[in-house]
Coordinates of C-alpha atoms and ligand atoms in Angstrom, one line a residue:
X847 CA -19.0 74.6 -152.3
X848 CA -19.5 75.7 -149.0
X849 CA -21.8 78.6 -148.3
X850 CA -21.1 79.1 -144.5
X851 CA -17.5 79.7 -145.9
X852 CA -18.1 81.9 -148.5
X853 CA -20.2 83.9 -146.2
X854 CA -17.0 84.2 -143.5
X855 CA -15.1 85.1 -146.3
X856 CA -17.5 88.0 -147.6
X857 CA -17.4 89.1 -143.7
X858 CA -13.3 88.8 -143.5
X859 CA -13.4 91.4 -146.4
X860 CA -15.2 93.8 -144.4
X861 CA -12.2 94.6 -142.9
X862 CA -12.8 96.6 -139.4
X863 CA -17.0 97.0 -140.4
X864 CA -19.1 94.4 -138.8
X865 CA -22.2 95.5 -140.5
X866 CA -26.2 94.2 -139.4
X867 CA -26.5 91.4 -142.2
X868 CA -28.9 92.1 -145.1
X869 CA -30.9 88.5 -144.6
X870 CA -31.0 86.2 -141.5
X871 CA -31.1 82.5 -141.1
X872 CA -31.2 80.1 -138.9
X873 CA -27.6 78.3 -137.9
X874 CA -27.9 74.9 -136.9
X875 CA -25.4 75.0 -133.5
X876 CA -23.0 77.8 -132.4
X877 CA -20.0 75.4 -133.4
X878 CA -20.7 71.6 -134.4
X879 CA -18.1 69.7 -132.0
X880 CA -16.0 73.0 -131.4
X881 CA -16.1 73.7 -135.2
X882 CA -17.8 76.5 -136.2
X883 CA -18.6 76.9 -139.7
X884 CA -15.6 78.6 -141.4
X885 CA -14.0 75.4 -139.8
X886 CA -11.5 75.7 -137.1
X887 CA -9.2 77.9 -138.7
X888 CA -10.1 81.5 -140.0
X889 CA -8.9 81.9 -143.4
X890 CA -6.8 85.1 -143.9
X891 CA -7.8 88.2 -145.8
X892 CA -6.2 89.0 -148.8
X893 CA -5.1 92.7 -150.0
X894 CA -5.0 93.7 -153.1
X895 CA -4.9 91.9 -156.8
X896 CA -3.3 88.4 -156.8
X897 CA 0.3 87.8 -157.3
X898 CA 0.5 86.2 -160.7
X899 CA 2.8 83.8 -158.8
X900 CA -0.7 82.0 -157.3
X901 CA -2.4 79.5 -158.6
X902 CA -5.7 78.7 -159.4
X903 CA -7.3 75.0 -158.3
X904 CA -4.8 72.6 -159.2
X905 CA -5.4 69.0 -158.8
X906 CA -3.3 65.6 -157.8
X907 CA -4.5 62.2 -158.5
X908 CA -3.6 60.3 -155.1
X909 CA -4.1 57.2 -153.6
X910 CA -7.8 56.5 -152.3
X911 CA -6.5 53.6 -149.3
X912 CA -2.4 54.6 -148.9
X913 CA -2.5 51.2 -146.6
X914 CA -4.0 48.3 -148.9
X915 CA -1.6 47.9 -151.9
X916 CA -4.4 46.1 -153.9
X917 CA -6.7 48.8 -154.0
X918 CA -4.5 51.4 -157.0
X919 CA -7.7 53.8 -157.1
X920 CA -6.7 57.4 -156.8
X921 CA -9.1 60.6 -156.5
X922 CA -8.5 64.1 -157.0
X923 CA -6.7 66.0 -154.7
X924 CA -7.0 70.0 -154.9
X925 CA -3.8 72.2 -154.2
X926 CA -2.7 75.7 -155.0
X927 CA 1.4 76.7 -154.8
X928 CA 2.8 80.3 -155.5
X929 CA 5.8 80.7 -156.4
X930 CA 6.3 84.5 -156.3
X931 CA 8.8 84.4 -154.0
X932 CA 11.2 81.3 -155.3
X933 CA 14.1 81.1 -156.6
X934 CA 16.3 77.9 -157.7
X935 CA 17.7 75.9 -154.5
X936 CA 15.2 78.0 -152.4
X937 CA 13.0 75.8 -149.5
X938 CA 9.5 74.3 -150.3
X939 CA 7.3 75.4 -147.6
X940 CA 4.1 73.4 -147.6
X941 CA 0.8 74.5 -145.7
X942 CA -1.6 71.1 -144.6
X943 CA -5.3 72.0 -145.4
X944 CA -7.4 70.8 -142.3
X945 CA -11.2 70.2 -141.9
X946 CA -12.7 72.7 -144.4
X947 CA -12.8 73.4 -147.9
X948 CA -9.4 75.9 -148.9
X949 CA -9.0 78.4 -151.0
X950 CA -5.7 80.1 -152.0
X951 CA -5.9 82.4 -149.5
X952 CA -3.0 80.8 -147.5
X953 CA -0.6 81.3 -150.4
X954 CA -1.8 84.4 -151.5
X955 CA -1.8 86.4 -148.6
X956 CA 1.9 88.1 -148.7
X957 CA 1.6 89.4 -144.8
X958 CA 1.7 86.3 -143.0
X959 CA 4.7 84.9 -140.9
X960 CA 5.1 81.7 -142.7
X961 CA 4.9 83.9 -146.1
X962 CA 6.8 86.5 -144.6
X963 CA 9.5 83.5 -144.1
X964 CA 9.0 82.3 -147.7
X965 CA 10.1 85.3 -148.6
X966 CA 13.2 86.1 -146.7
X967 CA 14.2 82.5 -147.8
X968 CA 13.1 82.4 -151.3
X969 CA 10.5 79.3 -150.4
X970 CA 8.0 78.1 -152.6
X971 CA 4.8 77.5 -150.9
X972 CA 2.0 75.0 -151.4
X973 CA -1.4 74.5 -149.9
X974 CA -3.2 71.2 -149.9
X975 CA -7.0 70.7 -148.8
X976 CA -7.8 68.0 -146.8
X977 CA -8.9 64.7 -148.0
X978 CA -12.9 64.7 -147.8
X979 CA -13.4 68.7 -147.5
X980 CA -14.0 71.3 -150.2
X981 CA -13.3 69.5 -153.5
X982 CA -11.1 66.5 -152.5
X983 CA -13.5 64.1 -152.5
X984 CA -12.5 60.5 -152.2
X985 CA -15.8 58.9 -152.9
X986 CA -18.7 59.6 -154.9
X987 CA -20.6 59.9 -151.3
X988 CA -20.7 60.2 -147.8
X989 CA -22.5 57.5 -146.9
X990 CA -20.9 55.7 -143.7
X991 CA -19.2 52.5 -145.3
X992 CA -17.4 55.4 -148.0
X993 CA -16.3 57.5 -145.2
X994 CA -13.5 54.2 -144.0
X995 CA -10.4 56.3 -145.8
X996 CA -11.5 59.6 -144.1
X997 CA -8.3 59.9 -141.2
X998 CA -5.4 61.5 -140.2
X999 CA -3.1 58.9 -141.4
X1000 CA -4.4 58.5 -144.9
X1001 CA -4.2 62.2 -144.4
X1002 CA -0.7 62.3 -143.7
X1003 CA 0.5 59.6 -146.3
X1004 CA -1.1 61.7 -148.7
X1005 CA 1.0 64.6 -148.1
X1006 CA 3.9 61.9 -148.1
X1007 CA 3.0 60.9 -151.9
X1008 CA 2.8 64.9 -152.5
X1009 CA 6.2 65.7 -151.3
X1010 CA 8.0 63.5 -154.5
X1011 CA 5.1 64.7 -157.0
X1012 CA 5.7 68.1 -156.7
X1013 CA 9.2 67.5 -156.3
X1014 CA 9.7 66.2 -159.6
X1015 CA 6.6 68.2 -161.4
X1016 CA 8.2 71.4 -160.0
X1017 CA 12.2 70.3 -160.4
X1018 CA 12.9 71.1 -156.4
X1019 CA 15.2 68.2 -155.8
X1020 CA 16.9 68.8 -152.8
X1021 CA 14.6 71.2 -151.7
X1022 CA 14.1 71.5 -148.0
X1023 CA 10.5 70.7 -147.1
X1024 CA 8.6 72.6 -144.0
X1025 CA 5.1 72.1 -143.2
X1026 CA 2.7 74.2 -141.5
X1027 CA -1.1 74.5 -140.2
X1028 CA -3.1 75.4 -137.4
X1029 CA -5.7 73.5 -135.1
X1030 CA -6.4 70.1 -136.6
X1031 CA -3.5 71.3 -139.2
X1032 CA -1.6 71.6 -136.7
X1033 CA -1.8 68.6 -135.2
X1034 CA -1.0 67.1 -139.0
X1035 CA 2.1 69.1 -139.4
X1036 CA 3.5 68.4 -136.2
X1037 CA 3.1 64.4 -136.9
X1038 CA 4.4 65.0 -140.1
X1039 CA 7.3 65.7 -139.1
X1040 CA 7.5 63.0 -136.9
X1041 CA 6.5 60.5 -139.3
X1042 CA 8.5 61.4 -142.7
X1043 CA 11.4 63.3 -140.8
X1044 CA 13.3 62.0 -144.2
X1045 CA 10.6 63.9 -146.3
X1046 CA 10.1 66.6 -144.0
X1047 CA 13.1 69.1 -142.8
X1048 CA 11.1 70.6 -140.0
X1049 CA 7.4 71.8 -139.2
X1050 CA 5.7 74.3 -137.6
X1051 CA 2.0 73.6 -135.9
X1052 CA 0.3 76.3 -134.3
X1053 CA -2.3 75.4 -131.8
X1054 CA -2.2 71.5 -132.8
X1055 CA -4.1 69.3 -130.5
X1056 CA -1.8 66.4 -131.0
X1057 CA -3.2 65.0 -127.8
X1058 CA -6.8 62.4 -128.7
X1059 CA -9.6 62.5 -125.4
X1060 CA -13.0 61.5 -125.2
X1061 CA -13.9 63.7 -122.3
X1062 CA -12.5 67.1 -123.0
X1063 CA -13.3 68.8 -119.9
X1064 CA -10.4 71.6 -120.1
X1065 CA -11.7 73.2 -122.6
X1066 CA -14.8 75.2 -120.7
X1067 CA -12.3 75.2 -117.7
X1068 CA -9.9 77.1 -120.0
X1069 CA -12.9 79.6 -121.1
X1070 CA -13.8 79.9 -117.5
X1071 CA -10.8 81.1 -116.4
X1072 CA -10.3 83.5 -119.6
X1073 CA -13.5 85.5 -118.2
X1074 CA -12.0 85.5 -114.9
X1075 CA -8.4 86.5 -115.9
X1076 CA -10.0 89.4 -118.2
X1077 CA -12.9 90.2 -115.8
X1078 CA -13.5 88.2 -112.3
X1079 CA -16.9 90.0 -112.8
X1080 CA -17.2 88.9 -116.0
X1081 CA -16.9 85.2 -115.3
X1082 CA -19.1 85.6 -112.1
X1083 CA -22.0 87.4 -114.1
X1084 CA -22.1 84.5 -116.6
X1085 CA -21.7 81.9 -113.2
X1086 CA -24.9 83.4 -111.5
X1087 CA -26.9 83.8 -114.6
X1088 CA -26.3 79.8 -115.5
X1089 CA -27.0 78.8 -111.8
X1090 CA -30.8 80.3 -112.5
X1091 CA -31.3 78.5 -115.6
X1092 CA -32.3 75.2 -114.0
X1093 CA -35.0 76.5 -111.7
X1094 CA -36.4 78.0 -115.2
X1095 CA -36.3 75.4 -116.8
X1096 CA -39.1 73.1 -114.0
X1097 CA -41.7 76.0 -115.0
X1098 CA -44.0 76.7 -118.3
X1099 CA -43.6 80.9 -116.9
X1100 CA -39.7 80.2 -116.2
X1101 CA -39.3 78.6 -120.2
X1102 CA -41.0 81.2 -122.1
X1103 CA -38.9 83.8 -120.5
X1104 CA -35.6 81.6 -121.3
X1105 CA -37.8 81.1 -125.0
X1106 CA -37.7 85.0 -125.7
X1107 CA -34.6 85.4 -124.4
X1108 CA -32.4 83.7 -126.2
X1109 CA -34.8 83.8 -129.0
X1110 CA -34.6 80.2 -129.7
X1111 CA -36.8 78.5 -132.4
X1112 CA -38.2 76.1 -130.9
X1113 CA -40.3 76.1 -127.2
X1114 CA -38.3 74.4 -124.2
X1115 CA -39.6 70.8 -124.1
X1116 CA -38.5 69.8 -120.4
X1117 CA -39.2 66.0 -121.7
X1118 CA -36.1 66.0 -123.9
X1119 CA -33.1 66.4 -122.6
X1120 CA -31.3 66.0 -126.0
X1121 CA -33.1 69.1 -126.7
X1122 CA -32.1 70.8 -123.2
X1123 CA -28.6 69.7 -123.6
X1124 CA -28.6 71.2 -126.9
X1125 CA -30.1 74.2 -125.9
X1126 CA -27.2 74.4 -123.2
X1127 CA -24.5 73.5 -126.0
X1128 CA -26.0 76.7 -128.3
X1129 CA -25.8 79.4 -125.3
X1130 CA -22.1 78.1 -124.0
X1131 CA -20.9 78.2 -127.5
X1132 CA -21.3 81.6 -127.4
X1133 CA -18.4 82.1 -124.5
X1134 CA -16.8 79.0 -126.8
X1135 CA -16.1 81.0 -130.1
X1136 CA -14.9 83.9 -128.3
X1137 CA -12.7 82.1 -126.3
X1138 CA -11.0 80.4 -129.2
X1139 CA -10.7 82.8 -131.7
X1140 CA -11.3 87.1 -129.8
X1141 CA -8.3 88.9 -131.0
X1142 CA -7.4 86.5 -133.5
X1143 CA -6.0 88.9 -136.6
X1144 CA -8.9 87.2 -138.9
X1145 CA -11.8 89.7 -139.6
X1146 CA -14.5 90.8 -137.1
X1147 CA -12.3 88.5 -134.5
X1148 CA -9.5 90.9 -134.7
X1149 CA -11.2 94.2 -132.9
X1150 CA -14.6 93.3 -132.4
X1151 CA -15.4 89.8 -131.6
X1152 CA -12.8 90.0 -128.1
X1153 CA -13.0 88.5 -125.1
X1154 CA -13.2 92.1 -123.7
X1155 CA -16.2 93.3 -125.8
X1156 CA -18.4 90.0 -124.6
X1157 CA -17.5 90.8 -121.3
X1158 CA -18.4 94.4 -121.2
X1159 CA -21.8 93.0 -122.2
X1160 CA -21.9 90.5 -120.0
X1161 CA -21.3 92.8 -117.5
X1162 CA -23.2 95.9 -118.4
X1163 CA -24.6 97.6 -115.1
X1164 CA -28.3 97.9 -114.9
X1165 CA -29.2 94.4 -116.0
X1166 CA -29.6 91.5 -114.4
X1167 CA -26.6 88.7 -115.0
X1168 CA -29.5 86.8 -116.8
X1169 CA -30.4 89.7 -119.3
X1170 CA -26.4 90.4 -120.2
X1171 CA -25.9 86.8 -121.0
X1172 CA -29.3 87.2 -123.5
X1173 CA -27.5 90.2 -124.8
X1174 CA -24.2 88.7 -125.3
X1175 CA -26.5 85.9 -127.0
X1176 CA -27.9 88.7 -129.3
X1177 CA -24.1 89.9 -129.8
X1178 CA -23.5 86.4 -131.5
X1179 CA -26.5 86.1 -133.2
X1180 CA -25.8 89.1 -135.2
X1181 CA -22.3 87.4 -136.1
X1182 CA -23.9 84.3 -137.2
X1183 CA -27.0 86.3 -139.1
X1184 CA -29.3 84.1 -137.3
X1185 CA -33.3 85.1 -136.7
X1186 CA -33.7 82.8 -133.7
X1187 CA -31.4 80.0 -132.1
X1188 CA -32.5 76.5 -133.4
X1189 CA -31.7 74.1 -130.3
X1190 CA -34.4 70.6 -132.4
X1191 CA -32.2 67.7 -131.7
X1192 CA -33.8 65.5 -134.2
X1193 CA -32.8 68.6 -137.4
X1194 CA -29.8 68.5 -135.9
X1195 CA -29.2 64.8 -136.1
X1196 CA -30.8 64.7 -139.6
X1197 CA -28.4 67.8 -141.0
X1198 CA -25.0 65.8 -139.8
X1199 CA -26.4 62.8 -141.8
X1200 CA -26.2 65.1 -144.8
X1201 CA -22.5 65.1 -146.8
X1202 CA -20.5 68.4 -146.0
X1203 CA -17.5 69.5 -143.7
X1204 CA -19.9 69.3 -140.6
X1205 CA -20.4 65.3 -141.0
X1206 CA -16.4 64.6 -142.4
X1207 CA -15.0 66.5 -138.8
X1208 CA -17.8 64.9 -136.6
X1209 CA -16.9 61.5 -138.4
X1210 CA -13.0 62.5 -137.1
X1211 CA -14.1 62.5 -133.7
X1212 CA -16.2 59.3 -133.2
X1213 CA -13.6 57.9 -135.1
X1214 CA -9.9 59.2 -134.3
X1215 CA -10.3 62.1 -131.5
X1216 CA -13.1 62.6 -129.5
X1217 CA -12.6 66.3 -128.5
X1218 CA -16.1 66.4 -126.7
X1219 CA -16.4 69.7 -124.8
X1220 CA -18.4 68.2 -122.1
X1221 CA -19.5 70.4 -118.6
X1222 CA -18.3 67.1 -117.0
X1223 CA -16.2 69.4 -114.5
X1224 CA -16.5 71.2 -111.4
X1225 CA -13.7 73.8 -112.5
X1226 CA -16.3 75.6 -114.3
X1227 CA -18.7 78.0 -115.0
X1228 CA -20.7 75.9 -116.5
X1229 CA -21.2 72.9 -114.6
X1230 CA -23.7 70.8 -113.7
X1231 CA -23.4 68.5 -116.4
X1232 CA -26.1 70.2 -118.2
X1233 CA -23.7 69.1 -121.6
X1234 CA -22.5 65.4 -120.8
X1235 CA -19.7 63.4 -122.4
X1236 CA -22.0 60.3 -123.0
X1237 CA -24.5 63.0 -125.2
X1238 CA -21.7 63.4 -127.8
X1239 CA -20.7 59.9 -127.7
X1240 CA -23.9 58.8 -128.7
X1241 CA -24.7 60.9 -131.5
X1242 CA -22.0 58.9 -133.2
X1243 CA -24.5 55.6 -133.2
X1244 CA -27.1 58.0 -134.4
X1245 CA -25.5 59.7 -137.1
X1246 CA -23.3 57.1 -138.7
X1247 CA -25.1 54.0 -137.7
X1248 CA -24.8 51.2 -135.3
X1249 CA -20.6 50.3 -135.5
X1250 CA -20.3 53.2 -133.4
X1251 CA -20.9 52.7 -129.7
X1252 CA -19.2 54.0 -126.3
X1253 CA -16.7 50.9 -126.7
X1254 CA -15.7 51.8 -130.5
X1255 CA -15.1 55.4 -129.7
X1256 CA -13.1 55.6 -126.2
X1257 CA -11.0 52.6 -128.2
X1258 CA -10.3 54.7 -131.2
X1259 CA -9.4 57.7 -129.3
X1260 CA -6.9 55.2 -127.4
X1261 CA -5.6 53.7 -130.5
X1262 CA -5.1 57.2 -131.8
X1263 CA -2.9 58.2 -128.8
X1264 CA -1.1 54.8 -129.1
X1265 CA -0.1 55.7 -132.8
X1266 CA 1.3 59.3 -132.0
X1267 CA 2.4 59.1 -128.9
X1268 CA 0.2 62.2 -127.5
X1269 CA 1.4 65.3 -126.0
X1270 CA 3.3 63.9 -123.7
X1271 CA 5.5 61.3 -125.9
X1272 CA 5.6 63.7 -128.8
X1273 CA 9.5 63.9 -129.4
X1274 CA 10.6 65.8 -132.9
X1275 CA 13.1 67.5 -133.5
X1276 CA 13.3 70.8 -135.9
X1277 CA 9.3 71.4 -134.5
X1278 CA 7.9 75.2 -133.8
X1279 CA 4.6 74.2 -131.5
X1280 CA 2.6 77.7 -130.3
X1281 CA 0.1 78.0 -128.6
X1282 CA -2.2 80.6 -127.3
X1283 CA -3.2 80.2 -123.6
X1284 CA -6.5 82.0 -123.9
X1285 CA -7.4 79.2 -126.9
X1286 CA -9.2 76.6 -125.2
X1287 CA -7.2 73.9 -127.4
X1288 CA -3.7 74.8 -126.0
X1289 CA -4.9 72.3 -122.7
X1290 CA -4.1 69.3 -125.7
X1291 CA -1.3 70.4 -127.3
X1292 CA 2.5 69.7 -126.4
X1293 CA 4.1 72.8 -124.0
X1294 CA 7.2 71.3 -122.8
X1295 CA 10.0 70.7 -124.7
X1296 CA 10.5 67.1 -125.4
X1297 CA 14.5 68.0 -126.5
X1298 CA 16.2 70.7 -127.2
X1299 CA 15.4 70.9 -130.6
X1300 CA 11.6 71.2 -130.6
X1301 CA 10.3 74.7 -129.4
X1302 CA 6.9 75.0 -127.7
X1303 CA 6.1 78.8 -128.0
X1304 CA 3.2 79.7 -125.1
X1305 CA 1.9 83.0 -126.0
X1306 CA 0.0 84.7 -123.1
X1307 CA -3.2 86.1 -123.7
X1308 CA -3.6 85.0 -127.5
X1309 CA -6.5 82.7 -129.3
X1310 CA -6.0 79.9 -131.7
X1311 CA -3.9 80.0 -134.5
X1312 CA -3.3 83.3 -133.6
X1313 CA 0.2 83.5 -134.8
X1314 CA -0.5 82.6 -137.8
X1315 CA -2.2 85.8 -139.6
X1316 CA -0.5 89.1 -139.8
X1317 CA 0.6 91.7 -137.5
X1318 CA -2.5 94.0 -136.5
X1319 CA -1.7 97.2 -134.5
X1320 CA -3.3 95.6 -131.0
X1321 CA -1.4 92.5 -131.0
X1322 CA 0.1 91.9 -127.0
X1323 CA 4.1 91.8 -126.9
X1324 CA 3.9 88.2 -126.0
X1325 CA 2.2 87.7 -130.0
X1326 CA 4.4 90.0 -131.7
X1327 CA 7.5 88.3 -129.6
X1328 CA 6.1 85.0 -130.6
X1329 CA 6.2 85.5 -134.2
X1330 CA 9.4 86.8 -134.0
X1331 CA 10.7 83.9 -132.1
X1332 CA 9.1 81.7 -134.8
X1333 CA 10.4 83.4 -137.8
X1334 CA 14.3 83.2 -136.3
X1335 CA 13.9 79.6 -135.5
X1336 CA 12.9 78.5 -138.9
X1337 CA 15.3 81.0 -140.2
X1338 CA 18.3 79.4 -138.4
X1339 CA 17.1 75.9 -140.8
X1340 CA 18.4 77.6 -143.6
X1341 CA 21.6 79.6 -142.6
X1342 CA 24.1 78.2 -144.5
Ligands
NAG1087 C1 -18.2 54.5 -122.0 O1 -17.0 53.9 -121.9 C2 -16.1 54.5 -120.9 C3 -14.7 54.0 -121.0 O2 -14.8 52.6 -121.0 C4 -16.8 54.3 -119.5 O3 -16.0 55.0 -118.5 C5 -18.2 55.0 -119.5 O4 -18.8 54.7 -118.3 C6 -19.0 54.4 -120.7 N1 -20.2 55.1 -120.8 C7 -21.4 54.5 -121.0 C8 -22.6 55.4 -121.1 O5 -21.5 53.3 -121.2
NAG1088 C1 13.3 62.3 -127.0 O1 14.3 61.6 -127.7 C2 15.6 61.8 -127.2 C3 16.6 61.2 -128.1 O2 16.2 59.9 -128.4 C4 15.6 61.3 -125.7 O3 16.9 61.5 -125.2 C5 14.5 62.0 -124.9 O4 14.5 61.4 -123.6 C6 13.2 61.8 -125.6 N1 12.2 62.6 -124.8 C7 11.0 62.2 -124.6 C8 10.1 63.2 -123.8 O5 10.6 61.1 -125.0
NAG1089 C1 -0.4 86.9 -118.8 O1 -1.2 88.0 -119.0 C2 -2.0 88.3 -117.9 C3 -3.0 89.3 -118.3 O2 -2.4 90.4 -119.0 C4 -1.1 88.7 -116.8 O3 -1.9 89.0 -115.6 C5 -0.1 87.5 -116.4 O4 0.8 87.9 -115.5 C6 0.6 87.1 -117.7 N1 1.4 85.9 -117.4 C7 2.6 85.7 -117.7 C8 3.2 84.4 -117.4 O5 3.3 86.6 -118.3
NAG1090 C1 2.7 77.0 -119.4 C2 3.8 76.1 -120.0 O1 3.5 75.0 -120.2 N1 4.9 76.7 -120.3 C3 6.0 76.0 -120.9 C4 6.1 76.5 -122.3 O2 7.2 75.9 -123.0 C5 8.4 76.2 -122.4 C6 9.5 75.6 -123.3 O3 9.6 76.2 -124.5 C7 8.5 75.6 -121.0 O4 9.7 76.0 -120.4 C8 7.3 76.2 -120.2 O5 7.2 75.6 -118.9

């Protein structure tokens, strides 16, 4: 359903060979809205033949508007379980799909912590895709008005509706229910827990921004200071070369050198700053993907997409700061199998008005989190404002139509953090929350303990999700520590 997946997917089975792609295209943005195209989680790799415990697609009819009683439509719902490693009276552990299509790659995979934790306690496991991704659509369209039941609540009283289904379809009564995701996922499965705690024995969400803000300024600070922790000369290379674009930018002579290199599609047009600032959002999001994902155990990110390998580019003696950051834009190009960098506002616009994963998250932000990774700081790198808030705020208008405005979205993203509580009022109990510090994301979720029964897990030096994929040979202590910490907490649900 969704090529840019199934190519991600064809590149996680190249385990350890990133190889010079066969065809290149052109990629509309480094990562729409922090999303790249795989979505915000990496799915896993799977060894060998399938378990005959896993499912294929399996689908639920559920509720189309879980909050109007009059409306009894349903659609279909796509899930996948395995149950190779359950036995009677054994927990139901239940992975939340987030803002992509899913496979059964979540289930299938046997080296994970959460399966490894299925298996020392006999779990059954489920995966269910997100209402709106991959096949679980709710209307026949994506045209604005259908897109009204596309949130994290209907989202979450889907997986409420679930819970008894499979229950009863499956015969686990009195099965312990855990859930579990990463990123957005994570953000689901830690208020899951919060909302159904009668449903829901515990949770664990890895890297869950459960926090909404319009104005998400810590993010670039947090990639900032990843350069400078690695490499101060890393982050100052990429500091000096930035500072330089702007006087480039006044001259025809100064543009056709930033034009070649960074290879972009399209000629600089110094008229159209929606076109500059996406220019600017295409050559920071390639310090953004590395930041959130280098050294996660998913594919090329595991060895070769690092936070060390960019900066030994950018940092590569000889050049000047400008000409590493080109290369390190040549670096990512090769990962996206691009043949030049498309920065036309107006494509862009027109390709998020199209149905697909892209417009469903984008949608999510204009209407329930914001999440804009604005240069709206001075703590830095890339400052200047060369990336504004109020440029992602209005794309909303101009993708989805005219009930979006500045008002609707900074009052959704307030009504969001009214409803949960944010990270600062989250208060579970029986909740695993880690989160890497080198993932950009960890600035929103919750690190301090509300009670002595939730466990925020900060794991030094670590990407997103990273805790949720399998051991790999160069994990640091503080990941293979954290896993362990998370597999003895959930363990300690089910001692007897
Ligand atoms: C948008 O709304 C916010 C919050 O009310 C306000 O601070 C900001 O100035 C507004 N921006 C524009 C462009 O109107
Ligand atoms: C969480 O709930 C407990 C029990 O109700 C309460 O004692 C504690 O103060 C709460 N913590 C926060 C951060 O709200
Ligand atoms: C985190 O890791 C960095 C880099 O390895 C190290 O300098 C720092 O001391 C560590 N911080 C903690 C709290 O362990
Ligand atoms: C950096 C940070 O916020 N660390 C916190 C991580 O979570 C523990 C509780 O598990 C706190 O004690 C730390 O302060």
């Amino acid at each position: 359903m969704n090529g840019r997946v199934g190519l991600l997917l064809l590149f996680l089975g190249l385990v350890g060979v990133f190889s010079a792609p066969a065809t290149k295209k052109v990629q509309r943005k480094r990562a729409i809205h922090g999303r790249p195209w795989f979505g915000l989680t990496p799915k896993p790799t799977v060894k060998g033949p399938l378990n005959p415990g896993v499912s294929g697609d399996q689908y639920i009819a559920s509720k189309v508007d879980h909050f109007d009683s009059s409306n009894t439509n349903t659609y279909q719902q796509r899930y996948w379980y395995n149950d190779q490693w359950y036995s009677a009276g054994g927990p139901v552990f239940l992975m939340i799909g987030g803002e992509s299509a899913e496979d059964n790659s979540w289930v299938a995979d046997g080296d994970l912590v959460w399966t490894k934790l299925a298996a020392e306690n006999n779990a059954m496991v489920f995966l269910i895709e997100h209402r709106y991704y991959g096949a679980s659509q709710v209307t026949p369209d994506q045209s604005t008005a259908n897109m009204k039941y596309l949130s994290s609540r209907q989202a979450l009283a889907d997986i409420a509706d679930f819970i008894p289904a499979m229950t009863s379809k499956f015969n686990l009564q009195g099965a312990k229910w855990v859930t579990f995701g990463g990123s957005y996922s994570g953000a689901l499965a830690a208020w899951s827990r919060m909302l159904y705690p009668n449903l829901i024995y515990g949770a664990v969400g890895s890297s869950g921004p459960v926090q909404a803000v319009v104005d998400f300024v810590g993010y670039l600070e947090v990639v900032t200071n990843d350069l400078n922790i690695y490499d101060m000369a890393c982050g100052n290379s990429l500091k000096n070369a930035l500072a330089q674009i702007p006087q480039l930018l006044t001259t025809s002579q100064g543009r056709q050198q930033l034009f070649k290199g960074f290879q972009l599609c399209q000629q600089l047009d110094p008229t159209n700053p929606d076109q500059i600032a996406n220019f600017y959002s295409s050559i920071i999001g390639n310090y953004m993907i590395i930041a959130q994902y280098g050294g996660d155990n998913a594919g090329p990110f595991g060895t070769q997409m690092t936070i060390p390998a960019l900066c030994k580019i950018q940092t590569t003696s000889g050049n000047t700061d400008l000409q590493n950051m080109y290369a390190v834009n040549q670096w990512i190009m090769n990962f996206y199998q691009e043949s030049c960098v498309d920065i036309d506002f107006t494509d862009y616009i027109n390709y998020m008005k199209q149905a697909g994963d892209d417009r469903c998250w984008v949608y999510q932000t204009c209407s329930e989190f914001g999440f804009y990774q604005s240069t709206d700081t001075p703590n830095a790198a890339f400052y200047g404002s060369v990336v504004p808030v109020d440029w992602y705020v209005k794309q909303c208008a101009m993708i989805y139509g005219s009930q979006f405005s500045n008002t609707t979205v900074y009052s959704s993203i307030a009504s969001t953090n009214g409803f949960y509580h944010g990270q600062n009022g989250y208060n579970a109990t029986r909740i695993v929350l880690p989160n890497g510090t080198n993932d950009p994301w960890h600035v929103l979720g919750v690190l301090n303990a509300p009670n002595s029964q939730a466990y925020p897990i900060i794991i030094n030096g670590t990407a997103h999700c990273a805790d949720m994929y399998g051991d790999s040979s160069i994990d640091p202590a503080s990941l293979t520590a954290a896993r362990t910490q998370i597999r003895s907490i959930v363990n300690s649900w089910f001692k007897s």
